[in-house]
């Protein structure tokens, strides 16, 4: 690589990294000011074979949440059952935490055109194995972005 290419790479890399940090996981911006009432209902990711129902009393029901994956993308472990849920904060961002048995499963919260999305990263984040759960409730979790 000649010196011009190195200079270009050194100038562009910080810009690319700062833009990707602003857009967040999967290119969606992180959701802000999410209230528990916005998460109550059924959420599903068909691609991942996952469904989660969040009830107003803090109880949850989950089916097929992938928790471990091989390098080739094959899911090797899933969690299903009854549990609890709540909103937590991690690194300054809100997260949905679902607890089934001894498993604490963090989901990221994002917005796409005002629609709330629940995202799960399975395995190594660098492999970009994501499950995007969308609301299956009759009243979608649409709220204005903050």
mmCIF file with all atom_site columns, C-alpha atoms in Angstrom:
data_model
loop_
_atom_site.group_PDB
_atom_site.id
_atom_site.type_symbol
_atom_site.label_atom_id
_atom_site.label_alt_id
_atom_site.label_comp_id
_atom_site.label_asym_id
_atom_site.label_entity_id
_atom_site.label_seq_id
_atom_site.pdbx_PDB_ins_code
_atom_site.Cartn_x
_atom_site.Cartn_y
_atom_site.Cartn_z
_atom_site.occupancy
_atom_site.B_iso_or_equiv
_atom_site.pdbx_formal_charge
_atom_site.auth_seq_id
_atom_site.auth_comp_id
_atom_site.auth_asym_id
_atom_site.auth_atom_id
_atom_site.pdbx_PDB_model_num
ATOM 1   C CA . UNK A 1 1   ? 0.000   0.000   0.000  1.00 0.00 ? 1   UNK A CA 1
ATOM 2   C CA . UNK A 1 2   ? 1.466   3.380   -0.969 1.00 0.00 ? 2   UNK A CA 1
ATOM 3   C CA . UNK A 1 3   ? 1.681   6.335   1.418  1.00 0.00 ? 3   UNK A CA 1
ATOM 4   C CA . UNK A 1 4   ? -1.449  8.012   -0.040 1.00 0.00 ? 4   UNK A CA 1
ATOM 5   C CA . UNK A 1 5   ? -3.529  4.901   0.627  1.00 0.00 ? 5   UNK A CA 1
ATOM 6   C CA . UNK A 1 6   ? -2.275  4.737   4.223  1.00 0.00 ? 6   UNK A CA 1
ATOM 7   C CA . UNK A 1 7   ? -3.072  8.412   4.781  1.00 0.00 ? 7   UNK A CA 1
ATOM 8   C CA . UNK A 1 8   ? -6.553  7.906   3.334  1.00 0.00 ? 8   UNK A CA 1
ATOM 9   C CA . UNK A 1 9   ? -7.165  4.865   5.540  1.00 0.00 ? 9   UNK A CA 1
ATOM 10  C CA . UNK A 1 10  ? -6.017  6.747   8.629  1.00 0.00 ? 10  UNK A CA 1
ATOM 11  C CA . UNK A 1 11  ? -8.328  9.676   7.830  1.00 0.00 ? 11  UNK A CA 1
ATOM 12  C CA . UNK A 1 12  ? -11.409 7.612   6.959  1.00 0.00 ? 12  UNK A CA 1
ATOM 13  C CA . UNK A 1 13  ? -11.284 5.000   9.748  1.00 0.00 ? 13  UNK A CA 1
ATOM 14  C CA . UNK A 1 14  ? -12.243 7.351   12.634 1.00 0.00 ? 14  UNK A CA 1
ATOM 15  C CA . UNK A 1 15  ? -15.152 8.737   10.599 1.00 0.00 ? 15  UNK A CA 1
ATOM 16  C CA . UNK A 1 16  ? -16.478 5.279   9.758  1.00 0.00 ? 16  UNK A CA 1
ATOM 17  C CA . UNK A 1 17  ? -16.179 4.158   13.376 1.00 0.00 ? 17  UNK A CA 1
ATOM 18  C CA . UNK A 1 18  ? -17.946 7.262   14.694 1.00 0.00 ? 18  UNK A CA 1
ATOM 19  C CA . UNK A 1 19  ? -20.819 6.860   12.219 1.00 0.00 ? 19  UNK A CA 1
ATOM 20  C CA . UNK A 1 20  ? -21.270 3.182   13.085 1.00 0.00 ? 20  UNK A CA 1
ATOM 21  C CA . UNK A 1 21  ? -21.273 4.027   16.802 1.00 0.00 ? 21  UNK A CA 1
ATOM 22  C CA . UNK A 1 22  ? -24.169 6.448   16.224 1.00 0.00 ? 22  UNK A CA 1
ATOM 23  C CA . UNK A 1 23  ? -26.302 4.044   14.232 1.00 0.00 ? 23  UNK A CA 1
ATOM 24  C CA . UNK A 1 24  ? -25.906 1.116   16.606 1.00 0.00 ? 24  UNK A CA 1
ATOM 25  C CA . UNK A 1 25  ? -26.680 -2.547  16.162 1.00 0.00 ? 25  UNK A CA 1
ATOM 26  C CA . UNK A 1 26  ? -27.866 -3.632  12.745 1.00 0.00 ? 26  UNK A CA 1
ATOM 27  C CA . UNK A 1 27  ? -27.831 -0.017  11.553 1.00 0.00 ? 27  UNK A CA 1
ATOM 28  C CA . UNK A 1 28  ? -30.795 0.959   13.743 1.00 0.00 ? 28  UNK A CA 1
ATOM 29  C CA . UNK A 1 29  ? -30.517 3.847   16.204 1.00 0.00 ? 29  UNK A CA 1
ATOM 30  C CA . UNK A 1 30  ? -30.877 2.910   19.879 1.00 0.00 ? 30  UNK A CA 1
ATOM 31  C CA . UNK A 1 31  ? -34.330 3.574   21.348 1.00 0.00 ? 31  UNK A CA 1
ATOM 32  C CA . UNK A 1 32  ? -34.483 6.176   24.072 1.00 0.00 ? 32  UNK A CA 1
ATOM 33  C CA . UNK A 1 33  ? -37.004 6.664   26.872 1.00 0.00 ? 33  UNK A CA 1
ATOM 34  C CA . UNK A 1 34  ? -38.685 3.282   26.403 1.00 0.00 ? 34  UNK A CA 1
ATOM 35  C CA . UNK A 1 35  ? -41.374 2.588   28.994 1.00 0.00 ? 35  UNK A CA 1
ATOM 36  C CA . UNK A 1 36  ? -42.419 -0.888  30.119 1.00 0.00 ? 36  UNK A CA 1
ATOM 37  C CA . UNK A 1 37  ? -45.929 -0.307  28.743 1.00 0.00 ? 37  UNK A CA 1
ATOM 38  C CA . UNK A 1 38  ? -44.407 -0.060  25.241 1.00 0.00 ? 38  UNK A CA 1
ATOM 39  C CA . UNK A 1 39  ? -42.933 -3.554  25.552 1.00 0.00 ? 39  UNK A CA 1
ATOM 40  C CA . UNK A 1 40  ? -45.975 -5.375  26.932 1.00 0.00 ? 40  UNK A CA 1
ATOM 41  C CA . UNK A 1 41  ? -47.288 -7.868  24.389 1.00 0.00 ? 41  UNK A CA 1
ATOM 42  C CA . UNK A 1 42  ? -46.075 -10.553 22.029 1.00 0.00 ? 42  UNK A CA 1
ATOM 43  C CA . UNK A 1 43  ? -42.765 -10.212 20.151 1.00 0.00 ? 43  UNK A CA 1
ATOM 44  C CA . UNK A 1 44  ? -41.571 -12.540 17.429 1.00 0.00 ? 44  UNK A CA 1
ATOM 45  C CA . UNK A 1 45  ? -38.579 -13.178 15.149 1.00 0.00 ? 45  UNK A CA 1
ATOM 46  C CA . UNK A 1 46  ? -39.656 -15.662 12.474 1.00 0.00 ? 46  UNK A CA 1
ATOM 47  C CA . UNK A 1 47  ? -36.122 -15.994 11.084 1.00 0.00 ? 47  UNK A CA 1
ATOM 48  C CA . UNK A 1 48  ? -34.856 -17.128 14.481 1.00 0.00 ? 48  UNK A CA 1
ATOM 49  C CA . UNK A 1 49  ? -37.906 -19.172 15.504 1.00 0.00 ? 49  UNK A CA 1
ATOM 50  C CA . UNK A 1 50  ? -38.203 -17.039 18.624 1.00 0.00 ? 50  UNK A CA 1
ATOM 51  C CA . UNK A 1 51  ? -41.191 -15.600 20.437 1.00 0.00 ? 51  UNK A CA 1
ATOM 52  C CA . UNK A 1 52  ? -41.403 -13.711 23.709 1.00 0.00 ? 52  UNK A CA 1
ATOM 53  C CA . UNK A 1 53  ? -44.546 -12.550 25.480 1.00 0.00 ? 53  UNK A CA 1
ATOM 54  C CA . UNK A 1 54  ? -44.125 -9.789  28.043 1.00 0.00 ? 54  UNK A CA 1
ATOM 55  C CA . UNK A 1 55  ? -46.971 -9.329  30.521 1.00 0.00 ? 55  UNK A CA 1
ATOM 56  C CA . UNK A 1 56  ? -47.829 -6.150  32.461 1.00 0.00 ? 56  UNK A CA 1
ATOM 57  C CA . UNK A 1 57  ? -47.128 -7.864  35.812 1.00 0.00 ? 57  UNK A CA 1
ATOM 58  C CA . UNK A 1 58  ? -43.455 -8.439  34.874 1.00 0.00 ? 58  UNK A CA 1
ATOM 59  C CA . UNK A 1 59  ? -43.879 -12.088 33.961 1.00 0.00 ? 59  UNK A CA 1
ATOM 60  C CA . UNK A 1 60  ? -42.670 -13.453 30.630 1.00 0.00 ? 60  UNK A CA 1
ATOM 61  C CA . UNK A 1 61  ? -43.079 -16.479 28.420 1.00 0.00 ? 61  UNK A CA 1
ATOM 62  C CA . UNK A 1 62  ? -40.363 -17.378 25.920 1.00 0.00 ? 62  UNK A CA 1
ATOM 63  C CA . UNK A 1 63  ? -40.018 -19.912 23.136 1.00 0.00 ? 63  UNK A CA 1
ATOM 64  C CA . UNK A 1 64  ? -36.808 -20.729 21.273 1.00 0.00 ? 64  UNK A CA 1
ATOM 65  C CA . UNK A 1 65  ? -34.500 -17.894 22.332 1.00 0.00 ? 65  UNK A CA 1
ATOM 66  C CA . UNK A 1 66  ? -31.111 -18.793 20.804 1.00 0.00 ? 66  UNK A CA 1
ATOM 67  C CA . UNK A 1 67  ? -28.301 -18.429 23.361 1.00 0.00 ? 67  UNK A CA 1
ATOM 68  C CA . UNK A 1 68  ? -25.376 -20.283 21.758 1.00 0.00 ? 68  UNK A CA 1
ATOM 69  C CA . UNK A 1 69  ? -24.280 -20.649 18.165 1.00 0.00 ? 69  UNK A CA 1
ATOM 70  C CA . UNK A 1 70  ? -21.498 -22.374 16.225 1.00 0.00 ? 70  UNK A CA 1
ATOM 71  C CA . UNK A 1 71  ? -19.228 -20.403 13.903 1.00 0.00 ? 71  UNK A CA 1
ATOM 72  C CA . UNK A 1 72  ? -21.250 -21.593 10.894 1.00 0.00 ? 72  UNK A CA 1
ATOM 73  C CA . UNK A 1 73  ? -24.385 -19.936 12.308 1.00 0.00 ? 73  UNK A CA 1
ATOM 74  C CA . UNK A 1 74  ? -26.051 -23.128 13.543 1.00 0.00 ? 74  UNK A CA 1
ATOM 75  C CA . UNK A 1 75  ? -27.883 -22.590 16.835 1.00 0.00 ? 75  UNK A CA 1
ATOM 76  C CA . UNK A 1 76  ? -26.684 -25.105 19.423 1.00 0.00 ? 76  UNK A CA 1
ATOM 77  C CA . UNK A 1 77  ? -28.758 -24.012 22.424 1.00 0.00 ? 77  UNK A CA 1
ATOM 78  C CA . UNK A 1 78  ? -32.162 -22.395 22.931 1.00 0.00 ? 78  UNK A CA 1
ATOM 79  C CA . UNK A 1 79  ? -34.065 -21.269 26.004 1.00 0.00 ? 79  UNK A CA 1
ATOM 80  C CA . UNK A 1 80  ? -37.821 -21.626 26.471 1.00 0.00 ? 80  UNK A CA 1
ATOM 81  C CA . UNK A 1 81  ? -40.067 -21.312 29.488 1.00 0.00 ? 81  UNK A CA 1
ATOM 82  C CA . UNK A 1 82  ? -41.709 -18.977 31.951 1.00 0.00 ? 82  UNK A CA 1
ATOM 83  C CA . UNK A 1 83  ? -39.831 -16.144 33.647 1.00 0.00 ? 83  UNK A CA 1
ATOM 84  C CA . UNK A 1 84  ? -39.689 -12.424 34.298 1.00 0.00 ? 84  UNK A CA 1
ATOM 85  C CA . UNK A 1 85  ? -38.685 -9.290  32.437 1.00 0.00 ? 85  UNK A CA 1
ATOM 86  C CA . UNK A 1 86  ? -37.712 -5.660  32.996 1.00 0.00 ? 86  UNK A CA 1
ATOM 87  C CA . UNK A 1 87  ? -35.861 -2.712  31.516 1.00 0.00 ? 87  UNK A CA 1
ATOM 88  C CA . UNK A 1 88  ? -32.223 -2.254  32.531 1.00 0.00 ? 88  UNK A CA 1
ATOM 89  C CA . UNK A 1 89  ? -29.461 0.055   31.400 1.00 0.00 ? 89  UNK A CA 1
ATOM 90  C CA . UNK A 1 90  ? -26.120 -1.057  29.976 1.00 0.00 ? 90  UNK A CA 1
ATOM 91  C CA . UNK A 1 91  ? -23.407 1.337   28.744 1.00 0.00 ? 91  UNK A CA 1
ATOM 92  C CA . UNK A 1 92  ? -25.875 4.209   28.771 1.00 0.00 ? 92  UNK A CA 1
ATOM 93  C CA . UNK A 1 93  ? -28.461 2.400   26.626 1.00 0.00 ? 93  UNK A CA 1
ATOM 94  C CA . UNK A 1 94  ? -31.715 0.804   27.693 1.00 0.00 ? 94  UNK A CA 1
ATOM 95  C CA . UNK A 1 95  ? -32.046 -2.977  27.385 1.00 0.00 ? 95  UNK A CA 1
ATOM 96  C CA . UNK A 1 96  ? -34.823 -5.466  27.864 1.00 0.00 ? 96  UNK A CA 1
ATOM 97  C CA . UNK A 1 97  ? -33.739 -8.267  30.174 1.00 0.00 ? 97  UNK A CA 1
ATOM 98  C CA . UNK A 1 98  ? -35.654 -11.535 30.110 1.00 0.00 ? 98  UNK A CA 1
ATOM 99  C CA . UNK A 1 99  ? -34.905 -14.091 32.820 1.00 0.00 ? 99  UNK A CA 1
ATOM 100 C CA . UNK A 1 100 ? -35.886 -17.732 32.224 1.00 0.00 ? 100 UNK A CA 1
ATOM 101 C CA . UNK A 1 101 ? -34.629 -20.109 34.898 1.00 0.00 ? 101 UNK A CA 1
ATOM 102 C CA . UNK A 1 102 ? -30.984 -19.188 35.530 1.00 0.00 ? 102 UNK A CA 1
ATOM 103 C CA . UNK A 1 103 ? -30.605 -17.518 32.118 1.00 0.00 ? 103 UNK A CA 1
ATOM 104 C CA . UNK A 1 104 ? -30.450 -13.705 31.961 1.00 0.00 ? 104 UNK A CA 1
ATOM 105 C CA . UNK A 1 105 ? -30.946 -12.756 28.324 1.00 0.00 ? 105 UNK A CA 1
ATOM 106 C CA . UNK A 1 106 ? -30.322 -9.118  27.336 1.00 0.00 ? 106 UNK A CA 1
ATOM 107 C CA . UNK A 1 107 ? -32.125 -7.682  24.315 1.00 0.00 ? 107 UNK A CA 1
ATOM 108 C CA . UNK A 1 108 ? -31.194 -4.337  22.788 1.00 0.00 ? 108 UNK A CA 1
ATOM 109 C CA . UNK A 1 109 ? -33.903 -1.776  22.044 1.00 0.00 ? 109 UNK A CA 1
ATOM 110 C CA . UNK A 1 110 ? -33.898 0.078   18.717 1.00 0.00 ? 110 UNK A CA 1
ATOM 111 C CA . UNK A 1 111 ? -36.140 2.199   16.548 1.00 0.00 ? 111 UNK A CA 1
ATOM 112 C CA . UNK A 1 112 ? -36.807 1.959   12.852 1.00 0.00 ? 112 UNK A CA 1
ATOM 113 C CA . UNK A 1 113 ? -38.980 4.747   11.455 1.00 0.00 ? 113 UNK A CA 1
ATOM 114 C CA . UNK A 1 114 ? -40.554 5.229   14.890 1.00 0.00 ? 114 UNK A CA 1
ATOM 115 C CA . UNK A 1 115 ? -41.264 1.520   15.343 1.00 0.00 ? 115 UNK A CA 1
ATOM 116 C CA . UNK A 1 116 ? -39.765 -0.164  18.395 1.00 0.00 ? 116 UNK A CA 1
ATOM 117 C CA . UNK A 1 117 ? -37.569 -3.206  17.694 1.00 0.00 ? 117 UNK A CA 1
ATOM 118 C CA . UNK A 1 118 ? -36.165 -5.739  20.147 1.00 0.00 ? 118 UNK A CA 1
ATOM 119 C CA . UNK A 1 119 ? -32.792 -7.119  19.064 1.00 0.00 ? 119 UNK A CA 1
ATOM 120 C CA . UNK A 1 120 ? -30.820 -10.106 20.232 1.00 0.00 ? 120 UNK A CA 1
ATOM 121 C CA . UNK A 1 121 ? -27.182 -10.719 19.352 1.00 0.00 ? 121 UNK A CA 1
ATOM 122 C CA . UNK A 1 122 ? -26.404 -14.446 19.403 1.00 0.00 ? 122 UNK A CA 1
ATOM 123 C CA . UNK A 1 123 ? -22.820 -15.536 19.998 1.00 0.00 ? 123 UNK A CA 1
ATOM 124 C CA . UNK A 1 124 ? -19.900 -13.337 19.004 1.00 0.00 ? 124 UNK A CA 1
ATOM 125 C CA . UNK A 1 125 ? -21.137 -9.830  18.067 1.00 0.00 ? 125 UNK A CA 1
ATOM 126 C CA . UNK A 1 126 ? -18.488 -9.680  15.326 1.00 0.00 ? 126 UNK A CA 1
ATOM 127 C CA . UNK A 1 127 ? -20.315 -12.521 13.519 1.00 0.00 ? 127 UNK A CA 1
ATOM 128 C CA . UNK A 1 128 ? -23.452 -10.328 13.277 1.00 0.00 ? 128 UNK A CA 1
ATOM 129 C CA . UNK A 1 129 ? -25.933 -13.080 14.148 1.00 0.00 ? 129 UNK A CA 1
ATOM 130 C CA . UNK A 1 130 ? -28.963 -11.007 15.031 1.00 0.00 ? 130 UNK A CA 1
ATOM 131 C CA . UNK A 1 131 ? -32.571 -11.787 15.779 1.00 0.00 ? 131 UNK A CA 1
ATOM 132 C CA . UNK A 1 132 ? -34.929 -8.864  15.314 1.00 0.00 ? 132 UNK A CA 1
ATOM 133 C CA . UNK A 1 133 ? -38.181 -9.270  17.214 1.00 0.00 ? 133 UNK A CA 1
ATOM 134 C CA . UNK A 1 134 ? -41.156 -7.198  16.161 1.00 0.00 ? 134 UNK A CA 1
ATOM 135 C CA . UNK A 1 135 ? -44.378 -6.560  18.005 1.00 0.00 ? 135 UNK A CA 1
ATOM 136 C CA . UNK A 1 136 ? -47.174 -9.011  17.252 1.00 0.00 ? 136 UNK A CA 1
ATOM 137 C CA . UNK A 1 137 ? -49.711 -7.062  19.296 1.00 0.00 ? 137 UNK A CA 1
ATOM 138 C CA . UNK A 1 138 ? -52.812 -5.637  17.662 1.00 0.00 ? 138 UNK A CA 1
ATOM 139 C CA . UNK A 1 139 ? -51.568 -2.186  18.608 1.00 0.00 ? 139 UNK A CA 1
ATOM 140 C CA . UNK A 1 140 ? -47.967 -2.021  17.372 1.00 0.00 ? 140 UNK A CA 1
ATOM 141 C CA . UNK A 1 141 ? -45.404 -0.410  19.612 1.00 0.00 ? 141 UNK A CA 1
ATOM 142 C CA . UNK A 1 142 ? -45.258 2.798   17.551 1.00 0.00 ? 142 UNK A CA 1
ATOM 143 C CA . UNK A 1 143 ? -44.077 5.822   19.427 1.00 0.00 ? 143 UNK A CA 1
ATOM 144 C CA . UNK A 1 144 ? -42.441 9.034   18.359 1.00 0.00 ? 144 UNK A CA 1
ATOM 145 C CA . UNK A 1 145 ? -38.665 9.045   18.541 1.00 0.00 ? 145 UNK A CA 1
ATOM 146 C CA . UNK A 1 146 ? -37.068 11.205  21.168 1.00 0.00 ? 146 UNK A CA 1
#
